[in-house]
C-alpha positions as a Markdown table, in Angstrom:
| # | Residue | x | y | z |
|---|---|---|---|---|
| 1 | Met | -43.7 | -33.5 | -17.6 |
| 2 | Lys | -44.0 | -30.1 | -19.2 |
| 3 | Thr | -44.5 | -28.4 | -15.8 |
| 4 | Leu | -41.5 | -30.1 | -14.4 |
| 5 | Lys | -39.3 | -28.8 | -17.2 |
| 6 | Lys | -40.8 | -25.3 | -16.6 |
| 7 | Ile | -39.8 | -25.5 | -12.9 |
| 8 | Leu | -36.4 | -27.4 | -13.4 |
| 9 | Leu | -35.0 | -25.0 | -16.0 |
| 10 | Pro | -35.1 | -21.9 | -13.8 |
| 11 | Val | -33.9 | -23.8 | -10.9 |
| 12 | Leu | -30.8 | -25.1 | -12.8 |
| 13 | Val | -30.1 | -21.6 | -14.3 |
| 14 | Leu | -30.3 | -20.0 | -10.7 |
| 15 | Ala | -28.0 | -22.8 | -9.4 |
| 16 | Leu | -25.5 | -22.2 | -12.3 |
| 17 | Ile | -25.5 | -18.5 | -11.7 |
| 18 | Phe | -24.9 | -19.1 | -8.0 |
| 19 | Ile | -22.0 | -21.4 | -8.6 |
| 20 | Val | -20.4 | -19.1 | -11.2 |
| 21 | Asn | -20.8 | -16.1 | -8.8 |
| 22 | Asn | -19.1 | -18.0 | -6.0 |
| 23 | Ser | -16.2 | -19.1 | -8.2 |
| 24 | Met | -15.1 | -15.6 | -9.1 |
| 25 | Phe | -13.6 | -12.7 | -7.2 |
| 26 | Ile | -12.2 | -9.3 | -8.0 |
| 27 | Val | -9.0 | -7.9 | -6.8 |
| 28 | Asn | -9.1 | -4.1 | -7.0 |
| 29 | Glu | -6.0 | -2.0 | -7.6 |
| 30 | Tyr | -5.9 | -0.9 | -4.0 |
| 31 | Glu | -6.2 | -4.5 | -2.6 |
| 32 | Ser | -4.2 | -7.6 | -2.3 |
| 33 | Ala | -5.9 | -11.0 | -1.7 |
| 34 | Ile | -5.0 | -14.3 | -0.1 |
| 35 | Ile | -6.7 | -17.5 | -1.1 |
| 36 | Lys | -7.0 | -20.2 | 1.6 |
| 37 | Arg | -8.1 | -23.7 | 1.1 |
| 38 | Phe | -9.0 | -25.5 | 4.3 |
| 39 | Gly | -7.0 | -22.9 | 6.2 |
| 40 | His | -3.7 | -23.3 | 4.1 |
| 41 | Ile | -2.6 | -20.4 | 1.9 |
| 42 | Glu | -2.9 | -21.5 | -1.8 |
| 43 | Ala | -2.3 | -18.3 | -3.6 |
| 44 | Val | -1.6 | -14.6 | -3.1 |
| 45 | Tyr | -2.6 | -11.8 | -5.4 |
| 46 | Val | -0.7 | -8.5 | -5.2 |
| 47 | Lys | -0.7 | -5.5 | -7.4 |
| 48 | Glu | 3.1 | -5.3 | -7.7 |
| 49 | Asn | 6.3 | -6.6 | -6.1 |
| 50 | Ala | 5.4 | -10.3 | -6.3 |
| 51 | Gln | 9.0 | -11.4 | -6.0 |
| 52 | Glu | 9.6 | -9.4 | -2.9 |
| 53 | Val | 6.5 | -10.8 | -1.3 |
| 54 | Arg | 7.7 | -14.3 | -2.3 |
| 55 | Asp | 11.1 | -13.8 | -0.9 |
| 56 | Thr | 10.2 | -12.3 | 2.5 |
| 57 | Thr | 7.5 | -14.9 | 3.0 |
| 58 | Ala | 10.1 | -17.7 | 2.3 |
| 59 | Lys | 12.5 | -16.0 | 4.6 |
| 60 | Tyr | 10.2 | -16.0 | 7.6 |
| 61 | Tyr | 8.1 | -19.0 | 6.8 |
| 62 | Pro | 10.2 | -21.6 | 4.8 |
| 63 | Ala | 7.2 | -23.9 | 4.5 |
| 64 | Leu | 5.4 | -21.3 | 2.5 |
| 65 | Ala | 8.3 | -20.9 | 0.0 |
| 66 | Ser | 6.3 | -22.6 | -2.8 |
| 67 | Thr | 3.2 | -20.4 | -2.3 |
| 68 | Asn | 2.0 | -19.0 | -5.6 |
| 69 | Val | 2.3 | -15.2 | -5.6 |
| 70 | Ile | 0.6 | -13.7 | -8.5 |
| 71 | Glu | 1.0 | -10.1 | -9.7 |
| 72 | Gly | -2.0 | -8.3 | -11.1 |
| 73 | Thr | -5.4 | -7.1 | -10.3 |
| 74 | Gly | -8.8 | -7.9 | -11.9 |
| 75 | Ile | -11.1 | -10.9 | -12.0 |
| 76 | His | -9.7 | -14.2 | -10.7 |
| 77 | Phe | -11.2 | -17.6 | -10.1 |
| 78 | Lys | -11.4 | -19.9 | -7.1 |
| 79 | Val | -12.8 | -23.3 | -6.3 |
| 80 | Pro | -16.4 | -22.4 | -5.1 |
| 81 | Phe | -17.4 | -23.3 | -1.5 |
| 82 | Val | -13.8 | -24.6 | -0.8 |
| 83 | Asp | -11.5 | -21.6 | -1.3 |
| 84 | Gln | -11.8 | -18.6 | 1.1 |
| 85 | Val | -10.7 | -15.1 | -0.1 |
| 86 | Thr | -9.3 | -12.6 | 2.4 |
| 87 | Lys | -8.6 | -9.0 | 1.1 |
| 88 | Tyr | -6.3 | -6.5 | 2.5 |
| 89 | Ser | -5.9 | -2.8 | 1.5 |
| 90 | Asn | -2.7 | -1.6 | -0.1 |
| 91 | Arg | -3.5 | 2.0 | 0.8 |
| 92 | Leu | -1.9 | 4.0 | 3.5 |
| 93 | Leu | -4.1 | 3.2 | 6.5 |
| 94 | Thr | -4.6 | 5.8 | 9.3 |
| 95 | Tyr | -5.2 | 4.7 | 12.9 |
| 96 | Asp | -6.4 | 7.3 | 15.4 |
| 97 | Thr | -5.4 | 6.2 | 18.9 |
| 98 | Ser | -7.7 | 6.8 | 21.9 |
| 99 | Pro | -6.4 | 9.6 | 24.2 |
| 100 | Gln | -4.3 | 8.3 | 27.1 |
| 101 | Gln | -2.8 | 9.8 | 30.2 |
| 102 | Val | 1.0 | 9.9 | 30.7 |
| 103 | Ile | 2.8 | 10.9 | 33.9 |
| 104 | Thr | 6.0 | 12.7 | 33.5 |
| 105 | Ser | 9.0 | 12.4 | 35.8 |
| 106 | Asp | 7.9 | 15.4 | 37.8 |
| 107 | Lys | 4.5 | 13.8 | 38.4 |
| 108 | Lys | 2.5 | 16.0 | 36.0 |
| 109 | Lys | -0.4 | 14.3 | 34.1 |
| 110 | Leu | -0.5 | 14.9 | 30.4 |
| 111 | Leu | -3.2 | 13.7 | 28.0 |
| 112 | Phe | -2.0 | 12.6 | 24.6 |
| 113 | Asp | -3.9 | 11.8 | 21.5 |
| 114 | Asn | -1.9 | 10.3 | 18.6 |
| 115 | Asn | -2.5 | 8.9 | 15.1 |
| 116 | Ala | -0.4 | 6.5 | 13.1 |
| 117 | Gln | -0.2 | 5.8 | 9.4 |
| 118 | Trp | 0.7 | 2.4 | 8.2 |
| 119 | Thr | 0.5 | 0.1 | 5.2 |
| 120 | Ile | 0.5 | -3.6 | 4.7 |
| 121 | Glu | 3.6 | -4.5 | 2.7 |
| 122 | Asn | 3.3 | -8.3 | 2.7 |
| 123 | Pro | -0.2 | -9.6 | 3.0 |
| 124 | Val | 1.0 | -13.2 | 3.8 |
| 125 | Leu | 3.1 | -12.1 | 6.8 |
| 126 | Phe | 0.3 | -9.8 | 7.9 |
| 127 | Asp | -2.3 | -12.6 | 7.8 |
| 128 | Leu | -0.1 | -15.1 | 9.6 |
| 129 | Ser | 1.0 | -12.7 | 12.3 |
| 130 | Met | -2.0 | -10.3 | 12.8 |
| 131 | Arg | -5.0 | -12.0 | 11.3 |
| 132 | Ser | -7.0 | -8.7 | 11.2 |
| 133 | Ile | -6.8 | -5.0 | 10.9 |
| 134 | Ser | -8.1 | -4.5 | 14.5 |
| 135 | Ser | -5.4 | -6.7 | 16.1 |
| 136 | Ala | -2.8 | -4.7 | 14.2 |
| 137 | Glu | -4.2 | -1.5 | 15.4 |
| 138 | Thr | -4.1 | -2.9 | 19.0 |
| 139 | Arg | -0.4 | -3.7 | 18.5 |
| 140 | Ile | 0.3 | -0.2 | 17.1 |
| 141 | Asp | -1.5 | 1.3 | 20.0 |
| 142 | Asp | 0.7 | -0.7 | 22.5 |
| 143 | Ile | 3.9 | 0.2 | 20.6 |
| 144 | Ile | 3.1 | 3.9 | 20.3 |
| 145 | Tyr | 2.1 | 4.4 | 24.0 |
| 146 | Ser | 4.9 | 2.4 | 25.4 |
| 147 | Ser | 7.6 | 4.3 | 23.5 |
| 148 | Met | 5.8 | 7.5 | 24.3 |
| 149 | Arg | 5.7 | 6.8 | 28.0 |
| 150 | Asp | 9.4 | 6.1 | 27.9 |
| 151 | Lys | 10.3 | 9.3 | 26.2 |
| 152 | Ile | 7.9 | 11.5 | 28.2 |
| 153 | Gly | 8.7 | 9.8 | 31.5 |
| 154 | Lys | 12.3 | 10.7 | 31.1 |
| 155 | Asn | 11.6 | 14.4 | 30.4 |
């Protein structure tokens, strides 16, 4: 009986530490976070402009008008093993595109290398439309080079 208590107590303490660790998350000052429960957005944590995030989300997705948008960073709690936290950076992100060849109207080949700086203003809209930074960068790449081809092809 005494050896059972010696084994059971450390196992319970480790299990408790594991559960507490999985029920907390930290939102840094340069991040925003989205809490999803079974794939549905439950809450959004932003550093500032919570009302603006709430309004634009409701404008484009009326079903999400009642989503809880919380302003503030720090330690927050979630339901362990049920809620999933997705964090996005609030910083200015730099995307360096790969060099691409553009043909001008006089059939000259030019090689262009661009970069773009962008930021995530509304994490909910970003999550619903892009899902990830890499898909957003692919979309930026398409937009930059299509407009560049238009402008350069005319000159």
